[in-house]
PDB file of C-alpha atoms in Angstrom:
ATOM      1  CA  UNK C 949      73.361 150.866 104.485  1.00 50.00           C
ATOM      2  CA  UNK C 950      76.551 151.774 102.812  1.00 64.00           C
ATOM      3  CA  UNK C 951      77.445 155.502 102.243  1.00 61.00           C
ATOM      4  CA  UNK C 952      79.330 155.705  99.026  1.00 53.00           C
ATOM      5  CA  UNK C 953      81.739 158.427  98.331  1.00 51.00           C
ATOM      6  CA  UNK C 954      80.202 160.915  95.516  1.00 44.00           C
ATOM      7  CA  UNK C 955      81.375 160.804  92.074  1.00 43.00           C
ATOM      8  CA  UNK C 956      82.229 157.103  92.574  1.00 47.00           C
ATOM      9  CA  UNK C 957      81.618 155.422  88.649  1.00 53.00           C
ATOM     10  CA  UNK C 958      79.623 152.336  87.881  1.00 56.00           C
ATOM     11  CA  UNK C 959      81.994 149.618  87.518  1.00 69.00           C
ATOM     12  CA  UNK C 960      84.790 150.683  89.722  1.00 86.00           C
ATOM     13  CA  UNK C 961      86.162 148.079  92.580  1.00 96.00           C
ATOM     14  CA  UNK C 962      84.506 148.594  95.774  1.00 97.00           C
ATOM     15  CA  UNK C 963      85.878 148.793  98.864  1.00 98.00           C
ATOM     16  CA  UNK C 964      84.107 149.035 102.295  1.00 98.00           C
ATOM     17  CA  UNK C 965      85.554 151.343 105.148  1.00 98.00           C
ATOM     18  CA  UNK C 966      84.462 149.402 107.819  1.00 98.00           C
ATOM     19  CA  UNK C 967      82.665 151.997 110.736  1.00 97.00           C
ATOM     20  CA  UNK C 968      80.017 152.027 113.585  1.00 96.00           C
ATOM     21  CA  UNK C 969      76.640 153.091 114.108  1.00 96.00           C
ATOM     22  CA  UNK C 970      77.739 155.872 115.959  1.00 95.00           C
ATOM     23  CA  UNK C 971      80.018 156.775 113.268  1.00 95.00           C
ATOM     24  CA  UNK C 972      77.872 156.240 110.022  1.00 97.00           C
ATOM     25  CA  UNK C 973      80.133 157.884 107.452  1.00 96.00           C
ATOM     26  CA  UNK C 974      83.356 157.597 109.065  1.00 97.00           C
ATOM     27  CA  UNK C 975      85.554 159.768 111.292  1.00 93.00           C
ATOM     28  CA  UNK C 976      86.721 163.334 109.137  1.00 95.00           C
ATOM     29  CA  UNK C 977      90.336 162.206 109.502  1.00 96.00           C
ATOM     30  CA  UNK C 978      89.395 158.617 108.099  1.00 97.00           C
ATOM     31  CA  UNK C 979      87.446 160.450 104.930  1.00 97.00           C
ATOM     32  CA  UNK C 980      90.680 161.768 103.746  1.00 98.00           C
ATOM     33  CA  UNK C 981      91.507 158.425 101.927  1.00 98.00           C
ATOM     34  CA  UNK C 982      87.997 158.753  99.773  1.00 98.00           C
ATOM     35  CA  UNK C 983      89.879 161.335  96.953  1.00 98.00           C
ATOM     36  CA  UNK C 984      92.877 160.098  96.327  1.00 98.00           C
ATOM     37  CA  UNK C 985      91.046 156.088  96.464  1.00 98.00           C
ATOM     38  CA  UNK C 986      88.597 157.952  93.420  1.00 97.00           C
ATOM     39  CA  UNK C 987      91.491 159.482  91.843  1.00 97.00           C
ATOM     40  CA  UNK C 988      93.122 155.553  91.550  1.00 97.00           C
ATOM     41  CA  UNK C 989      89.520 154.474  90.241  1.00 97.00           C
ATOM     42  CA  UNK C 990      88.364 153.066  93.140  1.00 98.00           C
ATOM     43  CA  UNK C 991      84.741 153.068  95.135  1.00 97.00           C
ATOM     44  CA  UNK C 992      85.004 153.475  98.512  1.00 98.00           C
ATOM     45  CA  UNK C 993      81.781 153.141 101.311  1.00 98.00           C
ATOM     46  CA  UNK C 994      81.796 153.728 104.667  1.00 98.00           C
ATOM     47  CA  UNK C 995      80.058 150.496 105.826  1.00 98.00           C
ATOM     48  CA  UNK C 996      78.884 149.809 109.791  1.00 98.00           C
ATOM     49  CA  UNK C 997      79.835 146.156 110.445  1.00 98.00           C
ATOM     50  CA  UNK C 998      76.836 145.230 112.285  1.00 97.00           C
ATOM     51  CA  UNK C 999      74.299 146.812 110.075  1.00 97.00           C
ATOM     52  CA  UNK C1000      71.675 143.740 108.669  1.00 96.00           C
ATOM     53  CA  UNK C1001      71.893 142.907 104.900  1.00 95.00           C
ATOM     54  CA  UNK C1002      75.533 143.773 103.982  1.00 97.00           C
ATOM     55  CA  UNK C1003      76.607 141.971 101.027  1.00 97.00           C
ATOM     56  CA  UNK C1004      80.647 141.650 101.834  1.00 97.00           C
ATOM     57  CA  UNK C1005      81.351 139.714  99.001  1.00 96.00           C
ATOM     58  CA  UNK C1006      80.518 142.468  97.059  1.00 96.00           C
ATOM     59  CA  UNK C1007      83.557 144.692  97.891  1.00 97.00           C
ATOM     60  CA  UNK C1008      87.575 143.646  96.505  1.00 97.00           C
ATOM     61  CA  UNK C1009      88.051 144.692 100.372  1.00 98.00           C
ATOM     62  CA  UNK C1010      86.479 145.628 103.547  1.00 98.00           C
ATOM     63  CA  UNK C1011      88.946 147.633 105.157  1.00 98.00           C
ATOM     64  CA  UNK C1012      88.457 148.325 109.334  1.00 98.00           C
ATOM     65  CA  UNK C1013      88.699 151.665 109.732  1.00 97.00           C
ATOM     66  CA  UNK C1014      86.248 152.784 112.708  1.00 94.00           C
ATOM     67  CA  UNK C1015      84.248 150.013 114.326  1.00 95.00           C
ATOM     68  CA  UNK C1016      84.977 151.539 118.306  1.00 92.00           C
ATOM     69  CA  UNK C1017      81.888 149.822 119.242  1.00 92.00           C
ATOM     70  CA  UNK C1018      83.696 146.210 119.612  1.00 91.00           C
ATOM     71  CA  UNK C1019      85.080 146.681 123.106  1.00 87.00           C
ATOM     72  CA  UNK C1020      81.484 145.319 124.582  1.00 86.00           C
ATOM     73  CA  UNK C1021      80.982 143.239 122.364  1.00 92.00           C
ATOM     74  CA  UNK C1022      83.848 141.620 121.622  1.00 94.00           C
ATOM     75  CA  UNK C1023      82.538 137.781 120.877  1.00 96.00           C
ATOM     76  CA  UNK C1024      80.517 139.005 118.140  1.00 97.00           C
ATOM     77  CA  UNK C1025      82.983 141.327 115.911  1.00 98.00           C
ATOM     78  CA  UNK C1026      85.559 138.176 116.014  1.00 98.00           C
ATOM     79  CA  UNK C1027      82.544 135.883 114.563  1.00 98.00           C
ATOM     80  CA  UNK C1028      81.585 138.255 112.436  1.00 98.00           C
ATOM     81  CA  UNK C1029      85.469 139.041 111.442  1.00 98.00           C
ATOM     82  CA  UNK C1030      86.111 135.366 110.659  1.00 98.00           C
ATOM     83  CA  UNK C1031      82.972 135.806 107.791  1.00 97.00           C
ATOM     84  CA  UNK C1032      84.239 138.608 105.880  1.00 97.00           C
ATOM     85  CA  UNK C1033      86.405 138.208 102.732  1.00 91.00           C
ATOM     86  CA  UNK C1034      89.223 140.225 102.446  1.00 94.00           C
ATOM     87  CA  UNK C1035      89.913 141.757 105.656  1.00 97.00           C
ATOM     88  CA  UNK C1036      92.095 144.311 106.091  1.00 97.00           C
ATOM     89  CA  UNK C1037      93.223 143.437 108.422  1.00 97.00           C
ATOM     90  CA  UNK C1038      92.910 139.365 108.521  1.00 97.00           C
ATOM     91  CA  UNK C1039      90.794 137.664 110.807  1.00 98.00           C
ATOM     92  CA  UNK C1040      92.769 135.867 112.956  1.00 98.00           C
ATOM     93  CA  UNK C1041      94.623 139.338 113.242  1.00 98.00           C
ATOM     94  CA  UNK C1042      91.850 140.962 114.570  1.00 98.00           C
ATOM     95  CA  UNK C1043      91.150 138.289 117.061  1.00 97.00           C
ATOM     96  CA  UNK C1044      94.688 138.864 118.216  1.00 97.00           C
ATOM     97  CA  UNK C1045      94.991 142.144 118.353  1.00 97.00           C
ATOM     98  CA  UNK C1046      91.603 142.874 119.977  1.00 96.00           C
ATOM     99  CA  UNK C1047      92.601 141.488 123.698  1.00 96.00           C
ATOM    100  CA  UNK C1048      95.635 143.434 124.889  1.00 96.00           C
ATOM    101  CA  UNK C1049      97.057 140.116 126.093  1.00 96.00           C
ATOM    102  CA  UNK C1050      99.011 140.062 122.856  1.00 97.00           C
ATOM    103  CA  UNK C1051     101.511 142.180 124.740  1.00 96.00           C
ATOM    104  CA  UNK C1052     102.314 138.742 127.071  1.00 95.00           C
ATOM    105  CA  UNK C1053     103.750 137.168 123.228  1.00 95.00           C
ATOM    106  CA  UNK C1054     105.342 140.428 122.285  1.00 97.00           C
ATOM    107  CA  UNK C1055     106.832 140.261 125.325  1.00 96.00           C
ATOM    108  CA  UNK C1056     108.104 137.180 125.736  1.00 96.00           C
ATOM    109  CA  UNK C1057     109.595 137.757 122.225  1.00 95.00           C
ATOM    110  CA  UNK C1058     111.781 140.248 123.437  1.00 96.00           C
ATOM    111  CA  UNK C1059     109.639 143.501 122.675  1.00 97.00           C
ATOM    112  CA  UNK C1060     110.602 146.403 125.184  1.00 96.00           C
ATOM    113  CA  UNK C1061     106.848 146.753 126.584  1.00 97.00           C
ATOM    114  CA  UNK C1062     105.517 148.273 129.563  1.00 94.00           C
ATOM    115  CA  UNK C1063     105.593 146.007 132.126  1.00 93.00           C
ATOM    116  CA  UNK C1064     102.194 144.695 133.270  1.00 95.00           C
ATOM    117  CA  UNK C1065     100.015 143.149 136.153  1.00 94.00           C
ATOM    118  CA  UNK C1066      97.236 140.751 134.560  1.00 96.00           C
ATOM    119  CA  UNK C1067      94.251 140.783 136.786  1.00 96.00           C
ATOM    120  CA  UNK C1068      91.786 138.174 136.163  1.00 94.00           C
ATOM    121  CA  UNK C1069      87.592 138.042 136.744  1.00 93.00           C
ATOM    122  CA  UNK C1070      87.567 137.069 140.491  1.00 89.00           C
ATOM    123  CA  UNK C1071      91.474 137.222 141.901  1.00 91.00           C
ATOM    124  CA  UNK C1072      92.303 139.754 144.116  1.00 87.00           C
ATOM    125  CA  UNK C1073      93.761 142.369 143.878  1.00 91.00           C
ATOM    126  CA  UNK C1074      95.482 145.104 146.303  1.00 92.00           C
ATOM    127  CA  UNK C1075      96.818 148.706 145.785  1.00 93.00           C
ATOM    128  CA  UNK C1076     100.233 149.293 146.301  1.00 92.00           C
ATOM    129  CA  UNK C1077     101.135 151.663 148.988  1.00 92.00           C
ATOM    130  CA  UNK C1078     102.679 154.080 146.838  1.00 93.00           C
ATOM    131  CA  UNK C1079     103.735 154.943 142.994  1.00 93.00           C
ATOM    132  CA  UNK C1080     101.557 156.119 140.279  1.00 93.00           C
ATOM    133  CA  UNK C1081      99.479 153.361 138.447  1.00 93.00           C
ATOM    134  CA  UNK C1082      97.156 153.068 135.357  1.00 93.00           C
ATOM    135  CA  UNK C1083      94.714 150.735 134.948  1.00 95.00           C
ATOM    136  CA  UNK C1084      92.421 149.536 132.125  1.00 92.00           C
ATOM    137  CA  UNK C1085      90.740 147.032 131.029  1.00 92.00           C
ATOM    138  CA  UNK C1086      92.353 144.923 127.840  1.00 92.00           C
ATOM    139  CA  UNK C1087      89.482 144.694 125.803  1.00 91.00           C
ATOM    140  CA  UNK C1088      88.957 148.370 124.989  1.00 82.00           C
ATOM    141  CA  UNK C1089      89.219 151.054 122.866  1.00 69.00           C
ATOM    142  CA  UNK C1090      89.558 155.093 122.987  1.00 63.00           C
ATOM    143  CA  UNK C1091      90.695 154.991 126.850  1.00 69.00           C
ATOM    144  CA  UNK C1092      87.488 154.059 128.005  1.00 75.00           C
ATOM    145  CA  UNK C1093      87.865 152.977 131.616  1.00 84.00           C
ATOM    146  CA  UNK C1094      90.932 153.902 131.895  1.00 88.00           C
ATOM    147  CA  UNK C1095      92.283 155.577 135.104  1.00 91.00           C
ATOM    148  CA  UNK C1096      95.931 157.195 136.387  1.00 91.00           C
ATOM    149  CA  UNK C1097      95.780 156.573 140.260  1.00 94.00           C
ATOM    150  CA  UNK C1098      98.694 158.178 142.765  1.00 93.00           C
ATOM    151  CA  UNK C1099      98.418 154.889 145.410  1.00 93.00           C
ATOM    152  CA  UNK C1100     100.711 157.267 148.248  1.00 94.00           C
ATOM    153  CA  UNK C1101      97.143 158.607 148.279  1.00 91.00           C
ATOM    154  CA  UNK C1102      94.329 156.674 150.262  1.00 94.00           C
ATOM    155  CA  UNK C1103      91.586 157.736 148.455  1.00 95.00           C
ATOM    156  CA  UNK C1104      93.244 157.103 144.493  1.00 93.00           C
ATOM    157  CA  UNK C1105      94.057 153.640 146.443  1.00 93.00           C
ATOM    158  CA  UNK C1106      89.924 152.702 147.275  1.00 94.00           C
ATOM    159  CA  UNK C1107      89.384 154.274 143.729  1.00 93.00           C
ATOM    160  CA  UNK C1108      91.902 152.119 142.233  1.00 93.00           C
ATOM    161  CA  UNK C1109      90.341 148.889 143.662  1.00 93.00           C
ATOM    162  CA  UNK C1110      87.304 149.837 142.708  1.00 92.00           C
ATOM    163  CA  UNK C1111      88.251 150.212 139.179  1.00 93.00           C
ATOM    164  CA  UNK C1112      89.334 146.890 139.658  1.00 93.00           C
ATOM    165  CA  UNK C1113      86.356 145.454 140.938  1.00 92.00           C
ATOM    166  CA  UNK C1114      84.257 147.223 138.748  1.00 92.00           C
ATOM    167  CA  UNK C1115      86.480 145.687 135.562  1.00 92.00           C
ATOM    168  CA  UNK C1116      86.243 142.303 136.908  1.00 92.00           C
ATOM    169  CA  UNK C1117      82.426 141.946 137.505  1.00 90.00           C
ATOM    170  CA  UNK C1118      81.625 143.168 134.262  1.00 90.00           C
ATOM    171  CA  UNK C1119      84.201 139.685 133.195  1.00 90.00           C
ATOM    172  CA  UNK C1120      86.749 141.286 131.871  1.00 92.00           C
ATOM    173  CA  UNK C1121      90.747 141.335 132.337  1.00 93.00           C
ATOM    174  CA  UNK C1122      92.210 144.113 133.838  1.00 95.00           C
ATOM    175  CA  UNK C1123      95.430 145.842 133.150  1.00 92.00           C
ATOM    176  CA  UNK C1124      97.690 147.046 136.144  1.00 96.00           C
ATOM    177  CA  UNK C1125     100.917 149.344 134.516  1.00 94.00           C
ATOM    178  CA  UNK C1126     103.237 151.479 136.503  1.00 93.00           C
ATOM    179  CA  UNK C1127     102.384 155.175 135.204  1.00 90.00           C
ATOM    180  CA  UNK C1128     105.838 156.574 133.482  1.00 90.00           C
ATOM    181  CA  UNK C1129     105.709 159.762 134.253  1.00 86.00           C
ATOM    182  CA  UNK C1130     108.164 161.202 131.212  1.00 86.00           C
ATOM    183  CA  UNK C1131     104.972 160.932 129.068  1.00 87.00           C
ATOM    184  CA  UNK C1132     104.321 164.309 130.319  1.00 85.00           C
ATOM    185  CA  UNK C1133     106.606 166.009 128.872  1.00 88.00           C
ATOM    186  CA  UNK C1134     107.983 163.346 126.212  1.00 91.00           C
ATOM    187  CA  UNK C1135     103.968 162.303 125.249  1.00 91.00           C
ATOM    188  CA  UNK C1136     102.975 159.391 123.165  1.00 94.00           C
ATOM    189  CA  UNK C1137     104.891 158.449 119.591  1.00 97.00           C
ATOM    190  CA  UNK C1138     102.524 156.826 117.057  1.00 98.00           C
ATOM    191  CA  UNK C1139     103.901 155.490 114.455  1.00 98.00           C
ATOM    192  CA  UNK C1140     101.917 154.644 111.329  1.00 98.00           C
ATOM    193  CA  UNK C1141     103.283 151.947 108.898  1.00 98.00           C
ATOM    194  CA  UNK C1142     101.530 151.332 105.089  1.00 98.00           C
ATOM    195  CA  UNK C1143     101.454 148.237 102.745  1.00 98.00           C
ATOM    196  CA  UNK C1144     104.085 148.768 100.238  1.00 97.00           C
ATOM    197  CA  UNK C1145     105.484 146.679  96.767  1.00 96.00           C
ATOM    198  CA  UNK C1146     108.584 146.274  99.087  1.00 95.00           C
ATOM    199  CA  UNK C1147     106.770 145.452 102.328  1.00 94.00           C
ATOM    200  CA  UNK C1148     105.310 147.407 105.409  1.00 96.00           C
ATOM    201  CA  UNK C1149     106.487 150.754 105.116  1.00 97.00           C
ATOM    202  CA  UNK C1150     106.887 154.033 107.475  1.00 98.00           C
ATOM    203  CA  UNK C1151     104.746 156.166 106.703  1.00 98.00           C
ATOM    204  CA  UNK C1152     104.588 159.031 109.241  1.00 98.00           C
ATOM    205  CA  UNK C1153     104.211 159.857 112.980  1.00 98.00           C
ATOM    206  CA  UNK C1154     102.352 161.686 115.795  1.00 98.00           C
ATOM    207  CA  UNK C1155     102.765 162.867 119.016  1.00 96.00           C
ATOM    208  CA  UNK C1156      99.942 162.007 121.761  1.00 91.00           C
ATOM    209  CA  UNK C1157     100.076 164.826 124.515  1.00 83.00           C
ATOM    210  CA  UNK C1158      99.366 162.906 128.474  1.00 75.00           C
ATOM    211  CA  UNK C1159      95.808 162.056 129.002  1.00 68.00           C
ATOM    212  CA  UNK C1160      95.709 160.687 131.793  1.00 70.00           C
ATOM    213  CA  UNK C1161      95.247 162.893 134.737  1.00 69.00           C
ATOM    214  CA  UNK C1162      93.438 161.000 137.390  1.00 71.00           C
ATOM    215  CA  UNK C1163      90.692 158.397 138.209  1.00 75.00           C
ATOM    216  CA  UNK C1164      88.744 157.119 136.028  1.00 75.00           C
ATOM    217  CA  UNK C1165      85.248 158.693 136.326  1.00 67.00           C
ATOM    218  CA  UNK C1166      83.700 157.681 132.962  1.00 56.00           C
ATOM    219  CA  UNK C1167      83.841 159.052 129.515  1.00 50.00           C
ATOM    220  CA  UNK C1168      81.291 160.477 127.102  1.00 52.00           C
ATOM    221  CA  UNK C1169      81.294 159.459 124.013  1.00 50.00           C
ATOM    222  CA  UNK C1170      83.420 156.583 122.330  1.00 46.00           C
ATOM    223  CA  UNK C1171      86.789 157.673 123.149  1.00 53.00           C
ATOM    224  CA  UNK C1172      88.663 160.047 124.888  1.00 55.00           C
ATOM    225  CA  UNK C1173      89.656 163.830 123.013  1.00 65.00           C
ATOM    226  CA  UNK C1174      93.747 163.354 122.551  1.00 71.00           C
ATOM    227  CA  UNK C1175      95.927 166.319 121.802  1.00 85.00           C
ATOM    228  CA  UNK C1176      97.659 165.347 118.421  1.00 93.00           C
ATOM    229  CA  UNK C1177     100.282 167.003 117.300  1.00 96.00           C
ATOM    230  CA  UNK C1178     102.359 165.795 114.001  1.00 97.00           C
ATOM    231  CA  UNK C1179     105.983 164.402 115.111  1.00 96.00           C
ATOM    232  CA  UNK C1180     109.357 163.121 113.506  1.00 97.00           C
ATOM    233  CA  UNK C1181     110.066 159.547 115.342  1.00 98.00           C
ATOM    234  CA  UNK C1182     114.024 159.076 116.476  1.00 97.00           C
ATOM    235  CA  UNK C1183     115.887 156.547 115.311  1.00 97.00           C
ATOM    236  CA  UNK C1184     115.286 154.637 118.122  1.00 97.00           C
ATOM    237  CA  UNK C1185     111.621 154.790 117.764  1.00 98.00           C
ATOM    238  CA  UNK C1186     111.794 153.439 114.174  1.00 98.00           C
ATOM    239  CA  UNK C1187     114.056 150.447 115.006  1.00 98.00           C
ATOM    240  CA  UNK C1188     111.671 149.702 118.202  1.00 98.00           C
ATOM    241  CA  UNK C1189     108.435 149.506 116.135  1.00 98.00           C
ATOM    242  CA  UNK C1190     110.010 147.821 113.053  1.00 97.00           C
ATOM    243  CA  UNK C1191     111.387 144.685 116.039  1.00 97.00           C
ATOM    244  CA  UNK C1192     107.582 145.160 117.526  1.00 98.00           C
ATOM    245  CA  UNK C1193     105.920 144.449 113.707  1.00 98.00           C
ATOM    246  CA  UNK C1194     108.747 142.100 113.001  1.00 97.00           C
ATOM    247  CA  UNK C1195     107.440 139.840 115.903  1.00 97.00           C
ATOM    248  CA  UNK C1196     103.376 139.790 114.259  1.00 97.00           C
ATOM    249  CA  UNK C1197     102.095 136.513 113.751  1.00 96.00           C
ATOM    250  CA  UNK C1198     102.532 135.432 110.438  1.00 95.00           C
ATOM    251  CA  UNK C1199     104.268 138.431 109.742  1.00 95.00           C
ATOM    252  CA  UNK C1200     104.167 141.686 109.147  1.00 97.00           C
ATOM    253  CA  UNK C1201     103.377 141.554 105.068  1.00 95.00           C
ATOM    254  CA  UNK C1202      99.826 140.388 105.886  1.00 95.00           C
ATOM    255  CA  UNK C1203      99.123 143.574 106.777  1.00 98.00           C
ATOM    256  CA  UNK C1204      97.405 146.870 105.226  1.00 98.00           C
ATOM    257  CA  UNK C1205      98.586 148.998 108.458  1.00 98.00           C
ATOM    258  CA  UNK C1206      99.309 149.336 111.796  1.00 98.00           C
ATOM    259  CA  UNK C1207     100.367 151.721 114.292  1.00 98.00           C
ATOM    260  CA  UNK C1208     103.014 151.257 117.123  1.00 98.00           C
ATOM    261  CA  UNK C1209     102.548 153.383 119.952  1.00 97.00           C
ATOM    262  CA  UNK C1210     105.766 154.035 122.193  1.00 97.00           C
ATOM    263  CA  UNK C1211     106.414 155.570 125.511  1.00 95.00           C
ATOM    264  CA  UNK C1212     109.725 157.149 126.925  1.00 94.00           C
ATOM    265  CA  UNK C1213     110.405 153.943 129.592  1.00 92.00           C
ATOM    266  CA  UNK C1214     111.898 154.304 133.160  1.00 89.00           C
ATOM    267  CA  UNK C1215     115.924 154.594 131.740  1.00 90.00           C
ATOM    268  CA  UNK C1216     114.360 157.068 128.572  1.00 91.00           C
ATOM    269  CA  UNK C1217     114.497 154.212 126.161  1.00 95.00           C
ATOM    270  CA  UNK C1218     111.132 154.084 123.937  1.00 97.00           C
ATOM    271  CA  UNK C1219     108.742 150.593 124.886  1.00 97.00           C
ATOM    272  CA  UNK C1220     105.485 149.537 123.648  1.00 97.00           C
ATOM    273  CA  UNK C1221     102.234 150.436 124.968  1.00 94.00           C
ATOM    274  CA  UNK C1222     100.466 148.971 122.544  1.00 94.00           C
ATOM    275  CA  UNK C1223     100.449 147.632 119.146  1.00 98.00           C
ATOM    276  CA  UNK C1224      96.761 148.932 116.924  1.00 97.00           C
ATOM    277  CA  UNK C1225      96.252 146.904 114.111  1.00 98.00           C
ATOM    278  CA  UNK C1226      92.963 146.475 114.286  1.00 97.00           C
ATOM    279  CA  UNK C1227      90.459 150.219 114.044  1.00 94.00           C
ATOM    280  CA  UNK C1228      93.322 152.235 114.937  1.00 95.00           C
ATOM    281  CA  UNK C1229      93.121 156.078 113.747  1.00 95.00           C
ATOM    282  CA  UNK C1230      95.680 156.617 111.534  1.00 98.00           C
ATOM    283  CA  UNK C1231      96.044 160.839 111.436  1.00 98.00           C
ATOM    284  CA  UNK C1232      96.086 161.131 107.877  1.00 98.00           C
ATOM    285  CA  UNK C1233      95.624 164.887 108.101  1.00 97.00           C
ATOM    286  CA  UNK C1234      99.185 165.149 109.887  1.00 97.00           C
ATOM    287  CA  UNK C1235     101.295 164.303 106.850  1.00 98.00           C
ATOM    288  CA  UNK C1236     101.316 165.310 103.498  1.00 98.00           C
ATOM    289  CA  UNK C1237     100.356 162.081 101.353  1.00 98.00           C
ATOM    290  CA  UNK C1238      99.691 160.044 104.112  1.00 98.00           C
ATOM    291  CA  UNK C1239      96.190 159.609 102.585  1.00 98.00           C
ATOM    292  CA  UNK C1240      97.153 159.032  99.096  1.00 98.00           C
ATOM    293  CA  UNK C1241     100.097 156.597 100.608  1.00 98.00           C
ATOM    294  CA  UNK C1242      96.834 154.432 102.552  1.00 98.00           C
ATOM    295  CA  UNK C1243      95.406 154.727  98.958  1.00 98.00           C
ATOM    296  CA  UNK C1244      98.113 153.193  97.219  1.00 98.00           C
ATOM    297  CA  UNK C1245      98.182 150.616 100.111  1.00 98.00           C
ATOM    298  CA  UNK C1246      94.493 149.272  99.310  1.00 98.00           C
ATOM    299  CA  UNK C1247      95.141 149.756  95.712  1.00 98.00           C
ATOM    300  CA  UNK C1248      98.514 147.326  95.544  1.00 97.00           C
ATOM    301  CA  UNK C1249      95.923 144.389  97.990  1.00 94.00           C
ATOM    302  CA  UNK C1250      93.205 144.835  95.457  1.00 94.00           C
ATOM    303  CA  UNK C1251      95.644 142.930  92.617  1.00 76.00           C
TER     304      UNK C1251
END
């Protein structure tokens, strides 16, 4: 059942934070938005997305927030997507944006992006003989089954196309991308963009320390513990993710939020490892008013 914020007033617009079972009242980061959503007289509820008897026409907006469950299950949180009013964010979006394979468009619009190997349920697929490789599978969330394999090394090689194997029994796609190794020392670059009056606006940025450090070998849990640090994107970095959102479909003004993630590439120039604009986390707690900026952003879609 829902799980209202306290103090929220009869009366008030309602808006669902859209979670998981495994995450009944939200992520702590993800509760930051509750005050400053009561403070512009608005209800919010952490809502699972599966759970039986949900009345969605009920809330102004059902905003996805944590619902890591999907990656298994796929099918059903796109059907059950396309039924809910008011999506933040739309439908078709999350349909999109849910199978990695959106990179292929991105790229072919002229989005620096990592470059990538597509491997099918049931073709083959060999190691290389040498380089470092990840692999993952692109439906997926959290860096589950996700692996960083050195293929100069036999064993990382039968590991690697095992992963493979594994990925494509279970029907699903598998990602092949070179491993670029100044993310060790560069990390990750989120950037997290806002609905504004004016349009999707920067709102702040983290830094993602490496996580990768080997094969895959499973993961507890529903994703994997990152080390988060807040960070001040380059110039560069902002132009990059503004052509990445530039080239959504439809646009990036349909949306509440996103988050562009960058990498340093092979010449040191930032590309796209992926695009989250479906559950992403959005590390309110590393920026002052990023939570009351998310606020505003639901506020100025409610009308």
């Amino acid at each position: 059942m829902p799980t209202p914020h306290p103090g929220g007033a009869p009366g008030e617009p309602r808006v669902a934070l859209v979670t998981c079972t495994e995450l009944p009242e939200l992520e702590d980061d993800d509760r930051l938005v509750f005050g400053p959503l009561a403070a512009l007289g608005i209800r919010a509820e952490a809502v699972v997305w599966d759970a039986p008897g949900v009345d969605w026409t009920a809330y102004r907006s059902a905003v996805l927030r944590s619902p890591w469950d999907y990656a298994t299950r796929r099918d059903e949180f796109v059907a059950w997507a396309a039924t809910v009013p008011v999506l933040a964010n739309p439908a078709d979006i999350v349909e999109w944006n849910t199978d990695k394979r959106y990179l292929e468009a991105l790229t072919a619009s002229g989005v620096p992006t990592v470059p990538t190997t597509w491997v099918r349920p049931g073709e083959g697929w060999t190691a290389p003989l040498d380089g470092e490789y990840v692999i993952k599978p692109a439906v997926g969330a959290g860096s589950v089954d996700t692996g960083r394999y050195d293929c100069a090394d036999e064993e990382h090689r039968r590991l690697a196309a095992a992963h493979v194997a594994r990925l494509s029994t279970a029907g699903r796609v598998t990602m092949v991308q070179p491993y670029l190794a100044d993310v060790d020392t560069a990390g990750e670059t989120a950037l997290m963009f806002f609905a504004t009056p004016d349009g999707l606006g920067f709102s702040h940025a983290i830094r993602k320390g490496p996580m990768l450090t080997g094969p895959d070998y499973g993961v507890e849990g529903l994703y994997r513990t990152e080390k988060i640090t807040a960070r001040i994107p380059s110039d560069v970095e902002r132009t990059v993710a503004e052509r990445v959102l530039a080239a959504v479909p439809g646009g990036p003004e349909r949306l509440l939020y996103a988050r562009v993630d960058l990498i340093p590439g092979p010449d040191g120039s930032p590309v796209l490892v992926e695009l989250e604009l479906t559950e992403p986390s959005l590390f309110l707690g590393y920026a002052d008013g990023a939570a009351e900026r998310l606020a505003q952003a639901i506020a100025l879609r409610l009308g």
